Each structure stands twice: as structure tokens, then as C-alpha cells.
XYZ file of N, CA, C and O in Angstrom:
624
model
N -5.847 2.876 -14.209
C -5.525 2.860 -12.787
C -5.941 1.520 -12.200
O -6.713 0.807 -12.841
N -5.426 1.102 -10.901
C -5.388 -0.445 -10.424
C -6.769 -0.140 -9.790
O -7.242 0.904 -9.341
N -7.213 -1.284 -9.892
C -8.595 -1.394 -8.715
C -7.941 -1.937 -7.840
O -6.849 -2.450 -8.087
N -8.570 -1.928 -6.452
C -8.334 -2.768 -5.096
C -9.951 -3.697 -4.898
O -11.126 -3.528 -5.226
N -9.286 -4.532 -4.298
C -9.970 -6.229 -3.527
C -10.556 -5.192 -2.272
O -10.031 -4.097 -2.067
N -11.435 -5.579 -1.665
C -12.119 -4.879 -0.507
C -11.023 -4.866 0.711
O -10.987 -6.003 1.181
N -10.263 -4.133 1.281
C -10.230 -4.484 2.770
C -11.481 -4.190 3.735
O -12.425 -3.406 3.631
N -11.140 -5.068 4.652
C -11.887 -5.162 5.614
C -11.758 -3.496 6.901
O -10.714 -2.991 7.313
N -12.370 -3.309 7.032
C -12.409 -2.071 7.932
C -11.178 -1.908 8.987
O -11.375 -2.696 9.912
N -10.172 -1.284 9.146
C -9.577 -1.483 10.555
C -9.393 -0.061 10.909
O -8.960 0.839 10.188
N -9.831 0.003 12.254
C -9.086 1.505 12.888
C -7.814 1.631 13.626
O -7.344 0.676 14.244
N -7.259 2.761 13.577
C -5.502 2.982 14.480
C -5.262 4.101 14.133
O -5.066 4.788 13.131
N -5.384 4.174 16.309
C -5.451 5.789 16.718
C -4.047 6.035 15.913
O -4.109 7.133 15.360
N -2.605 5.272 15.626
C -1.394 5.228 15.656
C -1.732 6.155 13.970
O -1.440 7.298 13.618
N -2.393 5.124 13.315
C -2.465 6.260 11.844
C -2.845 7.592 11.790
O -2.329 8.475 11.105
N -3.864 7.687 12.626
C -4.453 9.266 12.673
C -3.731 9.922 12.617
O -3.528 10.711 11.694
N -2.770 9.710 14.173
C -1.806 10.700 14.522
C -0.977 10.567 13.243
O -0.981 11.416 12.351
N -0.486 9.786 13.230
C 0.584 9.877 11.979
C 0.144 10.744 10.596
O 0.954 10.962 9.695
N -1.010 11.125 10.566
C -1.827 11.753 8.834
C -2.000 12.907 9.893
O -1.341 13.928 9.694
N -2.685 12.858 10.818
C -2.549 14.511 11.554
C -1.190 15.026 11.285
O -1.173 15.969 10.494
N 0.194 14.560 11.843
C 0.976 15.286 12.054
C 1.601 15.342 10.608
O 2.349 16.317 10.539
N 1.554 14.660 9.477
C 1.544 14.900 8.443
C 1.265 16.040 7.775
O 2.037 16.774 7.158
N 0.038 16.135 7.956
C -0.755 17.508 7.861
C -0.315 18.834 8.666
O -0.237 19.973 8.206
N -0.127 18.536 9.580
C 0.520 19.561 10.410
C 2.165 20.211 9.926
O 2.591 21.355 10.088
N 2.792 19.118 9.347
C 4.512 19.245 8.848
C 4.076 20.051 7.516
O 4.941 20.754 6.992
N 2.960 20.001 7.012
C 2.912 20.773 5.415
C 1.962 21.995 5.745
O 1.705 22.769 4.823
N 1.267 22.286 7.360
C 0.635 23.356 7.204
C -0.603 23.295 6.117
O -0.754 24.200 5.296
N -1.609 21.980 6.191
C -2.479 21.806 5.690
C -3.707 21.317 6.136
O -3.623 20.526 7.075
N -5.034 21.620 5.640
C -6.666 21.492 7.030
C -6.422 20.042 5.577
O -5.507 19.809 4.787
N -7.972 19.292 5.887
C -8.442 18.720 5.594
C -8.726 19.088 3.928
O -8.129 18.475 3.044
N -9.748 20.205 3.626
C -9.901 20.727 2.732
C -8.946 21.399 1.723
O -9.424 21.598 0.606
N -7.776 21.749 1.925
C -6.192 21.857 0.873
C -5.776 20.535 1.056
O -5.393 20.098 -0.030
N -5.666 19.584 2.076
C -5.065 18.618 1.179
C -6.014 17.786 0.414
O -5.705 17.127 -0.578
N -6.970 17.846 0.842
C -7.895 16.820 -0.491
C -7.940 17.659 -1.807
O -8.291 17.052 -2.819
N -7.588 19.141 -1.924
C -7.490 19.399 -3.207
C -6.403 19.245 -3.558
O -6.426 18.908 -4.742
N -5.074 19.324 -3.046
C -4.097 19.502 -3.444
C -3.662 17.556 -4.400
O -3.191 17.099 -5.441
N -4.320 17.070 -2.938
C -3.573 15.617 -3.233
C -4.605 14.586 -4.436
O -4.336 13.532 -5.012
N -5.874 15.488 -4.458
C -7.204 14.655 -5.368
C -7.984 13.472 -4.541
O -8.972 12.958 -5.064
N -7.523 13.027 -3.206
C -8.177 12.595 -3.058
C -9.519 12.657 -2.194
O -9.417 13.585 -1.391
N -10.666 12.033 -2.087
C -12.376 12.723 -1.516
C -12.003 12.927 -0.072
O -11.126 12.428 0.633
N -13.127 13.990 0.185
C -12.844 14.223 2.086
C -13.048 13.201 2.504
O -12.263 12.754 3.341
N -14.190 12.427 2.082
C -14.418 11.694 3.057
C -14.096 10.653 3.991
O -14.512 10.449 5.131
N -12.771 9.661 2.844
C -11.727 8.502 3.726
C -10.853 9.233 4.801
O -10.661 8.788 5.932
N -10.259 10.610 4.228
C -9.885 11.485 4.492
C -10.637 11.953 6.475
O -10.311 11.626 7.617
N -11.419 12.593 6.030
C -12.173 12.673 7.243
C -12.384 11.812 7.862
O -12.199 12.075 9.050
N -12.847 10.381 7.604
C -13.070 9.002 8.486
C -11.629 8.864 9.247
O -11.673 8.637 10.456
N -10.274 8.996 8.571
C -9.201 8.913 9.181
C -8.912 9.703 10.060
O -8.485 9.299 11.141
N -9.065 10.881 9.816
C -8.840 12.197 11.131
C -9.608 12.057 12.427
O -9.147 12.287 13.546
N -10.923 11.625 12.122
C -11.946 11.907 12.932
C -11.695 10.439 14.026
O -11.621 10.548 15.250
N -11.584 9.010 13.219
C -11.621 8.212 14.100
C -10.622 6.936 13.575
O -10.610 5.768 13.963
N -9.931 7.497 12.717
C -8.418 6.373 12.590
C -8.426 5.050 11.687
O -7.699 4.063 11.575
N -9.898 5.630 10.952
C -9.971 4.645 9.847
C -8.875 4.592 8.615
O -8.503 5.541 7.925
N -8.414 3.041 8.527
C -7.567 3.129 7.353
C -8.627 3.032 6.350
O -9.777 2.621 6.193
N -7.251 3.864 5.498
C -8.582 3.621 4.185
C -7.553 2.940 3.453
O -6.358 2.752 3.681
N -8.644 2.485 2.120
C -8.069 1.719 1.034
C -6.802 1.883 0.645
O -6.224 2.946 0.870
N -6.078 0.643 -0.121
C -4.458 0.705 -0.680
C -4.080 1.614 -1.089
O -3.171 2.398 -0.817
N -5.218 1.477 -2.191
C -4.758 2.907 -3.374
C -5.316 4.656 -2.529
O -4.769 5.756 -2.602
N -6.313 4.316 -1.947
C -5.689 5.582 -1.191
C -4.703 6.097 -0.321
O -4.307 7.259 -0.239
N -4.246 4.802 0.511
C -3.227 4.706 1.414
C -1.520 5.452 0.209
O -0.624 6.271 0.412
N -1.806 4.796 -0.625
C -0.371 5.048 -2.135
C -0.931 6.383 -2.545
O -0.101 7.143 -3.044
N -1.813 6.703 -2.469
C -1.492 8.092 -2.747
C -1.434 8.867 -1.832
O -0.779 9.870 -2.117
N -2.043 8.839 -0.328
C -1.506 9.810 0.554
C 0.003 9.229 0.879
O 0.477 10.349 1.069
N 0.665 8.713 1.003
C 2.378 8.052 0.749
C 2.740 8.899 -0.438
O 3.266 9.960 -0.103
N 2.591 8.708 -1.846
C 3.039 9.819 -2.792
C 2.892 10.808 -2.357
O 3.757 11.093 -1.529
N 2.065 11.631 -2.539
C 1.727 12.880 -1.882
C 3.165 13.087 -1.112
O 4.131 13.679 -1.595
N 3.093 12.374 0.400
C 3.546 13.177 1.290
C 5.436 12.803 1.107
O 6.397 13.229 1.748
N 5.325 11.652 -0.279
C 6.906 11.074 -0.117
C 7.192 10.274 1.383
O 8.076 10.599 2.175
N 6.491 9.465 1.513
C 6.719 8.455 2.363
C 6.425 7.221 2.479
O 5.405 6.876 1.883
N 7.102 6.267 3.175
C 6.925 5.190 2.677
C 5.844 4.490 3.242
O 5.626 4.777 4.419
N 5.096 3.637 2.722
C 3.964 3.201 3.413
C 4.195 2.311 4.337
O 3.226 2.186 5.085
N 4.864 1.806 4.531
C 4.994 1.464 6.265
C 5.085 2.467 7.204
O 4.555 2.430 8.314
N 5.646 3.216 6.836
C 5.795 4.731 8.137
C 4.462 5.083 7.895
O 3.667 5.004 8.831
N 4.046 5.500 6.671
C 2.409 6.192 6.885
C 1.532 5.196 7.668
O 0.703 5.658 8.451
N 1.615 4.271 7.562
C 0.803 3.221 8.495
C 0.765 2.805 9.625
O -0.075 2.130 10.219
N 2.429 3.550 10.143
C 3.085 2.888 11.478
C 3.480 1.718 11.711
O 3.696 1.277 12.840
N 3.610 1.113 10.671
C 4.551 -0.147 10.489
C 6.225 0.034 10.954
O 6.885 -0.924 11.358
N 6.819 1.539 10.811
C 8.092 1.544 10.549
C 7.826 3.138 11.315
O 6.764 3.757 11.253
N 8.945 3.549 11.958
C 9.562 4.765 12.674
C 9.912 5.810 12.079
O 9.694 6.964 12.446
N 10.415 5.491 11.226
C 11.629 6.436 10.344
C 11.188 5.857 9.013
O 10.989 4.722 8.581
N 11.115 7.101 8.534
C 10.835 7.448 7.076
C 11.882 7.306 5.620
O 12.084 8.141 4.738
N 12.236 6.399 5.724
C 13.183 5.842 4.272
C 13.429 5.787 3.306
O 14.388 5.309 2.699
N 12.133 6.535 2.900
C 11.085 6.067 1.355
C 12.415 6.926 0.508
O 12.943 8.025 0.680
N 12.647 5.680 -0.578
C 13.526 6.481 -1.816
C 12.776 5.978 -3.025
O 12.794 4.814 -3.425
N 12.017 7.132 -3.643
C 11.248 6.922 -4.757
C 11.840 6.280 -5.990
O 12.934 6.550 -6.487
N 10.730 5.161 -6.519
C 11.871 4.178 -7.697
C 11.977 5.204 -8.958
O 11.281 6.209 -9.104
N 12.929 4.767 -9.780
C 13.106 5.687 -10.651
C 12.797 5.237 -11.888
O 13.043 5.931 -12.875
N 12.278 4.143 -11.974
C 11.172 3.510 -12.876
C 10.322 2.844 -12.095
O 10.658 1.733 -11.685
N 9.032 3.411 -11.736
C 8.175 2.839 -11.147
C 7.307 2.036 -11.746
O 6.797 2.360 -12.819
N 6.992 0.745 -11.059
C 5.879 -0.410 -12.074
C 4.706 -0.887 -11.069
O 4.355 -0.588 -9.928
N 4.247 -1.850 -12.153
C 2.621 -2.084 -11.205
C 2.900 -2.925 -10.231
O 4.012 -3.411 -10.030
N 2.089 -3.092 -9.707
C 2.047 -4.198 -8.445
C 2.775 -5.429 -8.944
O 3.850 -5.926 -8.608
N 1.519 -5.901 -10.195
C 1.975 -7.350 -10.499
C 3.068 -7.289 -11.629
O 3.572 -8.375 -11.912
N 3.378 -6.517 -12.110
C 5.078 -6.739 -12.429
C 5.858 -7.065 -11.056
O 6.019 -8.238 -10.720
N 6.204 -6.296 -10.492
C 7.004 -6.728 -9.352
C 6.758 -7.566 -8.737
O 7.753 -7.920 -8.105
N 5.422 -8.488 -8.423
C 5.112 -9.838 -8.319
C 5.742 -10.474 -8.821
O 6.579 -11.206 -8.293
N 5.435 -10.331 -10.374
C 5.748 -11.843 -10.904
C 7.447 -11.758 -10.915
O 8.117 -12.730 -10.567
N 7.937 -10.737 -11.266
C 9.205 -10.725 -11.242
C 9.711 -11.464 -9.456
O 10.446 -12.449 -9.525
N 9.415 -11.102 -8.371
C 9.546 -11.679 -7.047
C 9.371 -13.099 -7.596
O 10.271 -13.938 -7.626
N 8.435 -13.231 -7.919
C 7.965 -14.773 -7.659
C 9.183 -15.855 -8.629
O 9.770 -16.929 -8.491
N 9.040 -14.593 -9.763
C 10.626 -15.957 -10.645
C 11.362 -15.583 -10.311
O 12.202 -16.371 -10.746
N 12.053 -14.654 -9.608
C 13.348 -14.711 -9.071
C 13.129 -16.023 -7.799
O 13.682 -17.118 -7.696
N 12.373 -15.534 -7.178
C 11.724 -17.106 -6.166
C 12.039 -18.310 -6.466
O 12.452 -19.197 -5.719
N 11.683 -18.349 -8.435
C 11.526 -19.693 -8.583
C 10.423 -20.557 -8.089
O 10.575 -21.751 -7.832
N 9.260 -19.880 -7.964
C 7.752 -20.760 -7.192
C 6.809 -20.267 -8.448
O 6.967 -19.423 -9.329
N 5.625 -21.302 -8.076
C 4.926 -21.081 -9.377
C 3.297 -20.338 -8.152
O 3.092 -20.299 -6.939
N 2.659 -19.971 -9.190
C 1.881 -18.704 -7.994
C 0.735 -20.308 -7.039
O 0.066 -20.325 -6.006
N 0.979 -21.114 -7.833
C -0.001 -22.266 -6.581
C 0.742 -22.037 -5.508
O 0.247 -21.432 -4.557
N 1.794 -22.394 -5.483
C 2.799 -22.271 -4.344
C 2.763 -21.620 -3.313
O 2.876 -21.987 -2.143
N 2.539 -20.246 -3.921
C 2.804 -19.139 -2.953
C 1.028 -19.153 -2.768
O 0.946 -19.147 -1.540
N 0.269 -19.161 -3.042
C -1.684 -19.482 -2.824
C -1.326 -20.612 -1.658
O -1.901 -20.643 -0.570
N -0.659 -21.201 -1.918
C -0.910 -22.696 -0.704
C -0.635 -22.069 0.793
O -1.137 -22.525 1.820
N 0.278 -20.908 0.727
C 0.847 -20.433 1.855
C 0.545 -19.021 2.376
O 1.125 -18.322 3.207
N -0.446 -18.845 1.693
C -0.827 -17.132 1.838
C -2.464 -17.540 2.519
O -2.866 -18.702 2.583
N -3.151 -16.509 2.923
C -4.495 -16.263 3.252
C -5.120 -16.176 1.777
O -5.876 -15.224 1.974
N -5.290 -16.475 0.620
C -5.987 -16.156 -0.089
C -5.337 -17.668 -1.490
O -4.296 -18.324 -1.520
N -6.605 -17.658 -2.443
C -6.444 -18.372 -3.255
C -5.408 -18.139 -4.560
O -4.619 -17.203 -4.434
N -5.356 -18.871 -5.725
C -4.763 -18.910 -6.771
C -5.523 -18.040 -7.281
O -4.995 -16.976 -7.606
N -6.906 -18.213 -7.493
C -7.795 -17.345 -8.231
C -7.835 -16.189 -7.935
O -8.415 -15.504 -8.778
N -7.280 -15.407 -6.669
C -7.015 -14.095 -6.136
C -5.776 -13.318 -6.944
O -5.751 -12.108 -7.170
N -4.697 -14.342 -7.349
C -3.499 -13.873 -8.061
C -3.793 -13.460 -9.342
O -3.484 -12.403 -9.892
N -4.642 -14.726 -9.910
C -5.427 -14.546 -11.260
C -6.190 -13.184 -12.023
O -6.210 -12.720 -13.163
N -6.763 -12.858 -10.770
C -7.311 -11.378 -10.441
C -6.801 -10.325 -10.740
O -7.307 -9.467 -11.463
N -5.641 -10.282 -10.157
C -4.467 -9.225 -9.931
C -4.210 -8.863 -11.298
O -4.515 -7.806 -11.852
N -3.613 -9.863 -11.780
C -3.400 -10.062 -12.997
C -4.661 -9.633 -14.070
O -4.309 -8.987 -15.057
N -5.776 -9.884 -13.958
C -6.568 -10.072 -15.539
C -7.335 -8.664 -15.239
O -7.716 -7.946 -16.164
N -7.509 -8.365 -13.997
C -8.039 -6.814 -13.630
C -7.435 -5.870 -13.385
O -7.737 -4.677 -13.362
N -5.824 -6.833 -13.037
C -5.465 -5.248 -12.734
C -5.312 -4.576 -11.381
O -4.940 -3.409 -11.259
N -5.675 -5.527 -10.189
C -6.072 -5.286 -9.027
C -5.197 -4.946 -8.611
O -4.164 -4.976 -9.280
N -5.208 -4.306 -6.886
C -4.045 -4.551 -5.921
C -4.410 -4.926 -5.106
O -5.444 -4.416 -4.676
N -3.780 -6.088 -4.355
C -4.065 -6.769 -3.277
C -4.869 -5.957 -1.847
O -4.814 -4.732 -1.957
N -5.538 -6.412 -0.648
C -6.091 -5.947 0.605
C -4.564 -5.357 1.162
O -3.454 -5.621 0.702
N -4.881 -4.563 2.189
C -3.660 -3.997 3.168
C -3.194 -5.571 3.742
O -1.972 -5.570 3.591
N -3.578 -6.845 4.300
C -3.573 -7.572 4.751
C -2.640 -8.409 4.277
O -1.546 -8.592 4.810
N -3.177 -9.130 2.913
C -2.338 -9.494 1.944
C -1.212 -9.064 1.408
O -0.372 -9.933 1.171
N -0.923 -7.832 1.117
C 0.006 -6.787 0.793
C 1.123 -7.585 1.954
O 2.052 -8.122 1.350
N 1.176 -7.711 3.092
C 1.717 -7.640 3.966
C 2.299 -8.873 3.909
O 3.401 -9.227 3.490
N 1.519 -9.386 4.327
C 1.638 -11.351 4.043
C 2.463 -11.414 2.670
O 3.573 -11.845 2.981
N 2.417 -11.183 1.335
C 3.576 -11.148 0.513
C 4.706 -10.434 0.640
O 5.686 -10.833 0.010
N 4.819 -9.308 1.420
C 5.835 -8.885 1.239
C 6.692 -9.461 2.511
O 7.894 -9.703 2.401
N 6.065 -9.629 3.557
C 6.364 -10.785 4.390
C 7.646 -11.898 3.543
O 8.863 -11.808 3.701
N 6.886 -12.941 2.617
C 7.276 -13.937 1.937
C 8.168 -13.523 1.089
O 9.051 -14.374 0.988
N 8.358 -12.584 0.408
C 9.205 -12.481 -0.640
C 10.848 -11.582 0.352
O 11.999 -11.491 -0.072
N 10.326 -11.123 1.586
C 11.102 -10.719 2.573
C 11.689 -8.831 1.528
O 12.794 -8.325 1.333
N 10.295 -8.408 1.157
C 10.784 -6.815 0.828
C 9.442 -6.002 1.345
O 8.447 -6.599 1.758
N 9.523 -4.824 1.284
C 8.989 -3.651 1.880
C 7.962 -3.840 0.813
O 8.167 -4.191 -0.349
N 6.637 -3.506 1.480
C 5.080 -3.300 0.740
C 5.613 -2.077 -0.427
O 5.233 -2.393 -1.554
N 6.314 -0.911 -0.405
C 6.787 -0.218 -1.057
C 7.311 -0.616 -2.761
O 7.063 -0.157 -3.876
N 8.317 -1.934 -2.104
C 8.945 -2.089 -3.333
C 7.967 -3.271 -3.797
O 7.891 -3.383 -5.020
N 7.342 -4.011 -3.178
C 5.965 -4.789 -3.985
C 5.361 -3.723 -4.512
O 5.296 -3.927 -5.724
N 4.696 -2.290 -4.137
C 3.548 -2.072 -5.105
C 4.946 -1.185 -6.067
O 4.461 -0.096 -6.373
N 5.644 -1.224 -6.327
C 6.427 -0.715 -7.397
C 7.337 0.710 -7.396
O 8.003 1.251 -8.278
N 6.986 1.144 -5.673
C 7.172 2.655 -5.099
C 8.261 2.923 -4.976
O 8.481 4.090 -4.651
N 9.445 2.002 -5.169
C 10.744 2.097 -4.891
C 11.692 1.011 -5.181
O 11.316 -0.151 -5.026
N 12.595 1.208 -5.488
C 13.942 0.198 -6.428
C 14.526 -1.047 -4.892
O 15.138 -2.114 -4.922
N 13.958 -0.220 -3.725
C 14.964 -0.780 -2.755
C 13.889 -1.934 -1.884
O 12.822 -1.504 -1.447
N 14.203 -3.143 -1.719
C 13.677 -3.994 -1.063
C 13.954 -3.736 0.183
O 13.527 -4.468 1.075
């Protein structure tokens, strides 16, 4: 499984609601969906209670779970689009593949992002997935949905 880079803390009342009414569309407390979905009460609870995002990879699995796309779970996006890929891959496959279809070499894209070469390097030799922040900022650049960067879907 991918590790994640730290994000930095952010709250949004906009997510709560959005994982409340989530919860509410499946007829589920706190306690069935953390069993159902595996993941701990507690990001879980930090989000309900006061609108903490939590981490990528938890963010991708409450999105699996609920079949949605992570911009809508985040409130990035209105309407819910998400068409699950039908060969799904890692983050940094679909990187590097972006990046040579690009035609840029990863200094390139480091010169123009919030973060270094040695951050890509990362990705790569650990395995990582980028901050919510970053996530954004590339998919920004490569001009496709955080979705089809972390590998969640065929459709840019």
C-alpha cells in the first residue's frame, strides 16, 4: 500500500457536510461506516465533529467506498462524475506516463511546482502519494482530475 508525505492540517465546514450527507444517503452512524469501509474512527470523527480533512489515502478510500470522485468528496466539484478505471494504477504510473506524454523531464515540472525533484524521487523509491496540496498543483499542470492522477479512473 502507498504511504503519504504529511499534509498539513486544513479544516472545511464544506467537507463535513459533504461526508455527513454521505453518510446520511447510505443510512450509516460513524461506527458502521468505519467498519464497513476499514477505516479508524478517529480521522473519521475529527471530520464529522469539526471538518478536518484527513489524509490522501484516507480521503481515496472514503471516495472508493462511497464511488465518488474526489473532487466532489472534497468539494472541489458539484456533481459527482466519478467513472471507476477499469484498470486501475498507482499514482506514479500515471505520473510518469503524464509527464512523457508531456515530454518534460521531472526537473522541469520540480522547477514549477511547490516542491522539489527529490519529492518526485520519493514517490517513486517509496512508493508515496503526494500532500492534498500537491495532488492539486499536478493535476492542475498536467490539466486532468486528481482522480485520474491517483489512477481512480480512465477519464482525465
Amino acid at each position: 500500500m502507498a504511504k503519504i508525505s504529511k499534509d498539513t492540517e486544513r479544516i472545511s465546514l464544506k467537507f463535513k457536510s459533504r461526508l455527513i450527507d454521505l453518510l446520511d444517503d447510505e443510512d450509516l452512524d460513524l461506527t458502521d461506516f468505519c467498519k464497513k469501509s476499514g477505516i479508524s474512527q478517529t480521522p473519521i470523527r475529527n471530520a464529522l465533529t469539526f471538518g478536518i480533512i484527513p489524509s490522501v489515502l484516507i480521503l481515496v478510500k472514503i471516495a472508493d467506498f462511497f464511488k465518488v470522485s474526489f473532487e466532489y468528496l472534497i468539494c472541489e466539484k458539484n456533481e459527482n462524475d466519478f467513472i471507476e478505471s477499469v484498470s486501475p494504477c498507482s499514482f506514479y504510473e500515471r505520473y510518469d506516463a503524464l509527464r512523457k506524454e508531456k515530454n518534460v523531464k521531472h526537473s522541469q515540472i520540480a522547477n514549477v511546482m511547490p516542491f522539489s525533484r527529490n519529492v518526485i524521487s520519493e514517490w517513486k523509491r517509496n512508493n508515496t502519494i503526494p500532500t492534498l496540496d500537491n495532488l492539486k498543483e499536478l493535476a492542475k499542470y498536467f490539466n486532468v482530475s486528481i482522480d485520474y492522477l491517483l489512477g481512480r479512473t480512465d477519464y482525465k
